[in-house]
Amino acid sequence: MIEAVKEIGEIIIQKEKKDLMEIMVEDPNISGKYTQVVIIILEKRDNQVLFGEVDIEEYDSSKKMKYLYRSGAANGPDFSPTAKLTEPQKTFTNKILGWANRVLQRNLDLLSPEEKEFIQSLKRELETSKYLITEQIQKIREEIPRKEGIFITLKLRDGNEEYYVGDIPLFRKIFISWIQADNEKRGKQFATCSICNQKKNVILGDGVYSFFTIDKPGFITGGFREEEAWKNFPICIDCKQALEEGKKYLETNLIFNFAGLRYQLIPKFIVGKENVAQDVLDLFTDSPKLLSLKKESQDRFLGDEEEILFLLSQTQDNLTLNFLFLLKQQSAERILAFIEDVFPSRLRKIFGIKDEVDHTFQRSFTFRTIRNFFSKSDPAKRNNDLDAYFLDLVDRVFKGRSVDYNFILRFLMNKIRSNFVNDQYFGPTTIDGVMVVNFLERMELIKMEVIAMDERLFDPLFKKYGSTFETPLKRGLFLLGSLTQLLLRVQYSKRESTPPFLKNLKGLRMDERDFLGLLPRVQNKLQEYDSFDLGKQKLAREAAHYLLEAGNNWKMSTDEMNFYFAAGMNLLPEVIPFIYPEKSGEEKILVEEDV
């Protein structure tokens, strides 16, 4: 993954002809949260600095190089007097005033006499006006909603001209020198770079991805000796710069939503970027094109998570795709999942099977369909707790690894039962569950039992769904579900209230004994309502045939039995044409209008 990010960085640096300063500067508003800029305006008079006022302006992305932002240590100054605001007094003291103090403590040999005098004057004025400045910043912070982030910077007024931090050569010189010193602070060594595998001067490659720390003994090669830390991740300066640029580009342009989860899409060119078609490279390295793609996708049903994947599925297998799902926790990053080395040809198969499922069910199947069953284990939970299960299933789909059918059914039935008991979207949820099973079966990730059976009335219906209903028991439970649904419709039409027969379904937790006793009870109730016509008799006869053929001691879990029963209840419109082929009677009209 690191090599792939670095390669993207190299492409961007070469394509946009970026210099070192452009590579090192970070965008303080990369998350979209920091939309306001508090500016401490200082006036220059004969190389002396006087405080002027505190102003505020809207963040402007075109001024990124003027802001000259790059984050530093959490409790120390950043690489320039530009910092994200937490608490006004703390941020001003540690980040703004702290920057001037550090320059005078560590960089005197870097400064000319005039520059030294200027920084000293800057420090004195910031200290003198500290309370006035922080008071005005606090007032601005209170007037702006907390959800809007603020960062602070300086601006120097010299006569009629105003200069941001990044406009001042001295600040730029200090900025670069601090970065170089930071790169070498743990000792520069001549060794093999862990990315390009070339013998070069290497440093510790921390600070780009925070997957490890060097403040605990277990994370440092050689024990708790900081001078040995470079051995954890030796990296040359060129690779580090490319890696930083690649990461920035990914975070700005290649972040997408996948069924509600954010991920970075990282391409890996397995035959070298020189052998990848330009239009494919542009999908990853053309910011305006990516922005346009995201905006177009917002209005489409599939959403951008499948739009970009569909485009990539049309390319050749000279690259692989890596999906990095990250969760930021304070200053560190935790990997939720890393799905690597997915070939475009695999995506083509996924979209091909998706089209088949869409055609079969006459509705759109997406990964959100699966996500609906793998988000919360309990609807009452505030946060999603099934992300790991969902992402593991996605990984299996992308990699062609088998899926435990009973494990999947457990989660499908959790949601189906919940909706059934609480009268919430039971029908659509059940059909979505059948779509999930059908999709996984067509992808050959679950192996369905297939038993040869004599041709009967509903064969065309069951064949439509592939191997999903290719055993007598599955067919019998399905048809019993349809017959039961007809009874419920009849009861509702007679009473115009909740059908009393629902209590016999035990919240869809029926076992073999319950199902065997259900068929005669349904028939008896239909006869009581004088509604056991020829169509329902056909359906009952077919259900009985398959249940008898299934024999005794069904080797099927409670979840699976109830799943196929619920499928029959909610795919009733598919059954109606077989039992009422030319009739437009009361039962058919009732079912079609209700469903």
XYZ file of C-alpha atoms in Angstrom, residues 149-380:
232
model
C -13.388 24.935 12.811
C -11.069 27.947 12.928
C -7.373 28.297 12.302
C -5.173 31.246 13.233
C -2.471 32.916 11.183
C -0.507 36.151 10.997
C -0.576 38.920 8.429
C 2.042 41.679 8.195
C 0.966 45.167 7.092
C 3.790 47.253 5.610
C 2.501 50.591 4.410
C -0.258 49.907 1.895
C 0.788 46.283 1.380
C -0.293 43.221 3.358
C 1.588 39.947 3.470
C 0.490 36.523 4.679
C 2.956 34.197 6.384
C 3.679 32.390 3.122
C 4.462 35.666 1.340
C 7.396 36.448 3.638
C 10.756 34.901 2.568
C 12.003 34.691 6.171
C 9.032 32.589 7.254
C 9.447 30.349 4.236
C 13.149 29.869 5.032
C 12.385 28.904 8.623
C 9.593 26.590 7.441
C 11.936 24.597 5.184
C 14.759 24.492 7.738
C 12.457 23.076 10.417
C 11.240 20.353 8.077
C 14.789 19.377 7.191
C 15.766 19.361 10.867
C 12.688 17.316 11.752
C 13.568 14.746 9.091
C 17.058 14.307 10.496
C 16.412 14.682 14.218
C 16.652 10.923 14.903
C 19.850 10.506 12.997
C 20.366 10.199 9.262
C 21.736 6.803 8.256
C 23.076 5.355 5.012
C 20.966 2.266 4.481
C 18.368 0.680 2.189
C 15.148 2.641 1.757
C 12.184 0.390 2.641
C 10.160 1.745 -0.292
C 12.480 2.171 -3.305
C 15.013 -0.449 -2.062
C 17.937 1.797 -2.981
C 20.960 2.524 -0.799
C 20.545 6.137 0.297
C 20.575 8.405 3.293
C 17.447 7.301 5.154
C 15.417 8.664 8.043
C 12.510 7.394 10.121
C 9.385 7.445 7.975
C 6.977 8.413 10.739
C 4.622 11.364 10.551
C 2.971 10.321 7.283
C 0.824 7.420 8.460
C 0.471 7.180 12.236
C 0.292 3.392 12.423
C 3.027 3.119 15.007
C 4.527 5.216 17.766
C 8.085 5.600 19.015
C 7.234 6.598 22.578
C 6.799 3.001 23.785
C 9.596 0.405 24.002
C 7.713 -2.239 22.054
C 7.540 -0.040 18.966
C 11.245 0.749 18.677
C 13.684 -1.710 17.147
C 16.548 -2.199 19.577
C 14.554 -1.265 22.660
C 13.855 2.209 24.008
C 16.715 3.852 22.089
C 15.386 6.654 19.919
C 18.513 6.685 17.761
C 17.557 3.183 16.606
C 13.990 4.161 15.703
C 14.807 4.677 12.004
C 15.080 0.886 11.639
C 11.291 0.562 12.063
C 10.575 2.348 8.801
C 13.715 3.550 6.971
C 12.801 5.849 4.130
C 14.745 8.207 1.879
C 13.812 11.883 1.570
C 12.570 11.502 -2.025
C 10.217 8.665 -1.096
C 8.971 10.484 1.993
C 8.121 13.576 -0.034
C 6.319 11.491 -2.655
C 4.524 9.564 0.090
C 3.357 12.784 1.746
C 2.128 14.186 -1.563
C 0.393 10.932 -2.388
C -1.362 10.849 0.972
C -2.506 14.463 0.627
C -3.831 13.772 -2.857
C -5.682 10.649 -1.724
C -7.285 12.469 1.203
C -8.399 15.305 -1.056
C -9.475 13.476 -4.198
C -9.722 9.722 -3.754
C -12.013 9.433 -0.747
C -15.366 7.842 -1.538
C -18.368 6.497 0.321
C -19.014 2.780 0.304
C -22.445 1.981 1.746
C -21.997 4.782 4.256
C -18.341 4.030 5.111
C -15.549 6.295 3.919
C -12.520 4.776 2.260
C -9.450 5.761 0.287
C -9.169 4.209 -3.141
C -5.504 3.411 -3.797
C -4.483 2.133 -7.244
C -1.412 -0.028 -7.667
C 0.061 -0.179 -11.163
C 1.415 -3.708 -11.344
C 3.110 -3.258 -14.729
C 4.271 0.322 -14.121
C 2.347 3.526 -14.663
C 3.961 3.954 -18.086
C 1.905 1.010 -19.378
C -1.434 2.284 -18.069
C -3.695 4.122 -20.501
C -3.861 7.890 -19.959
C -7.634 7.916 -19.481
C -7.233 5.378 -16.671
C -4.471 7.445 -15.047
C -6.738 10.492 -15.313
C -9.377 8.701 -13.258
C -6.927 8.852 -10.355
C -4.798 11.933 -11.020
C -7.163 14.500 -12.550
C -8.706 16.438 -9.655
C -11.332 18.348 -11.721
C -12.440 15.115 -13.403
C -12.768 13.345 -10.049
C -14.713 16.283 -8.588
C -17.049 16.258 -11.585
C -17.538 12.501 -11.224
C -18.457 12.861 -7.541
C -20.958 15.641 -8.256
C -22.609 13.668 -11.052
C -22.814 10.605 -8.811
C -24.684 12.463 -6.073
C -27.797 12.486 -8.266
C -27.579 8.812 -9.229
C -29.189 5.947 -7.429
C -26.027 3.922 -7.071
C -24.027 6.683 -5.435
C -20.354 7.424 -6.019
C -19.168 4.226 -4.322
C -20.351 2.134 -7.236
C -20.021 4.734 -9.990
C -16.229 4.936 -9.689
C -15.970 1.156 -9.331
C -18.074 0.607 -12.436
C -15.768 2.862 -14.468
C -12.716 1.021 -13.157
C -14.272 -2.359 -13.925
C -13.984 -1.518 -17.613
C -10.175 -1.247 -17.484
C -7.585 -3.949 -18.040
C -5.907 -5.996 -15.331
C -2.692 -3.954 -15.457
C -3.547 -2.432 -12.092
C -5.108 -3.547 -8.832
C -7.313 -1.576 -6.474
C -6.810 -1.231 -2.748
C -9.517 -0.037 -0.382
C -8.320 1.524 2.872
C -11.091 2.025 5.423
C -9.732 4.311 8.152
C -11.131 5.597 11.414
C -9.364 8.630 12.846
C -8.941 8.629 16.610
C -7.377 11.851 17.859
C -3.917 12.045 16.266
C -3.753 8.348 15.337
C -5.485 6.371 12.629
C -7.018 2.940 13.044
C -7.504 0.692 10.059
C -11.051 -0.683 9.941
C -10.183 -2.814 6.931
C -7.688 -2.955 4.109
C -8.969 -4.789 1.064
C -6.052 -5.138 -1.304
C -5.260 -6.329 -4.807
C -8.735 -6.308 -6.327
C -8.545 -6.708 -10.116
C -10.846 -4.791 -12.509
C -11.924 -8.128 -13.980
C -13.304 -9.093 -10.552
C -15.299 -5.872 -10.496
C -16.631 -6.710 -13.960
C -17.914 -10.031 -12.661
C -19.524 -8.350 -9.651
C -21.332 -5.826 -11.845
C -22.345 -8.568 -14.276
C -23.925 -10.598 -11.460
C -25.512 -7.422 -10.080
C -27.208 -6.895 -13.469
C -28.543 -10.454 -13.368
C -29.975 -9.931 -9.876
C -31.476 -6.576 -10.904
C -33.159 -8.262 -13.872
C -34.461 -11.168 -11.794
C -35.990 -9.024 -9.055
C -36.789 -5.952 -11.159
C -35.149 -3.708 -8.584
C -31.631 -2.417 -8.013
C -29.181 -4.393 -5.913
C -26.206 -2.511 -4.414
C -23.808 -3.061 -1.536
C -26.143 -0.891 0.513
C -28.614 -3.758 0.217
C -26.124 -5.919 2.129
C -25.192 -3.079 4.479
C -28.817 -2.786 5.646
C -28.398 -6.173 7.342
C -24.875 -5.505 8.638
C -24.986 -2.157 10.392
C -26.513 -2.604 13.852
C -27.052 -5.795 15.815
C -29.897 -4.016 17.609
C -31.943 -1.157 16.056
C -31.893 0.577 19.454
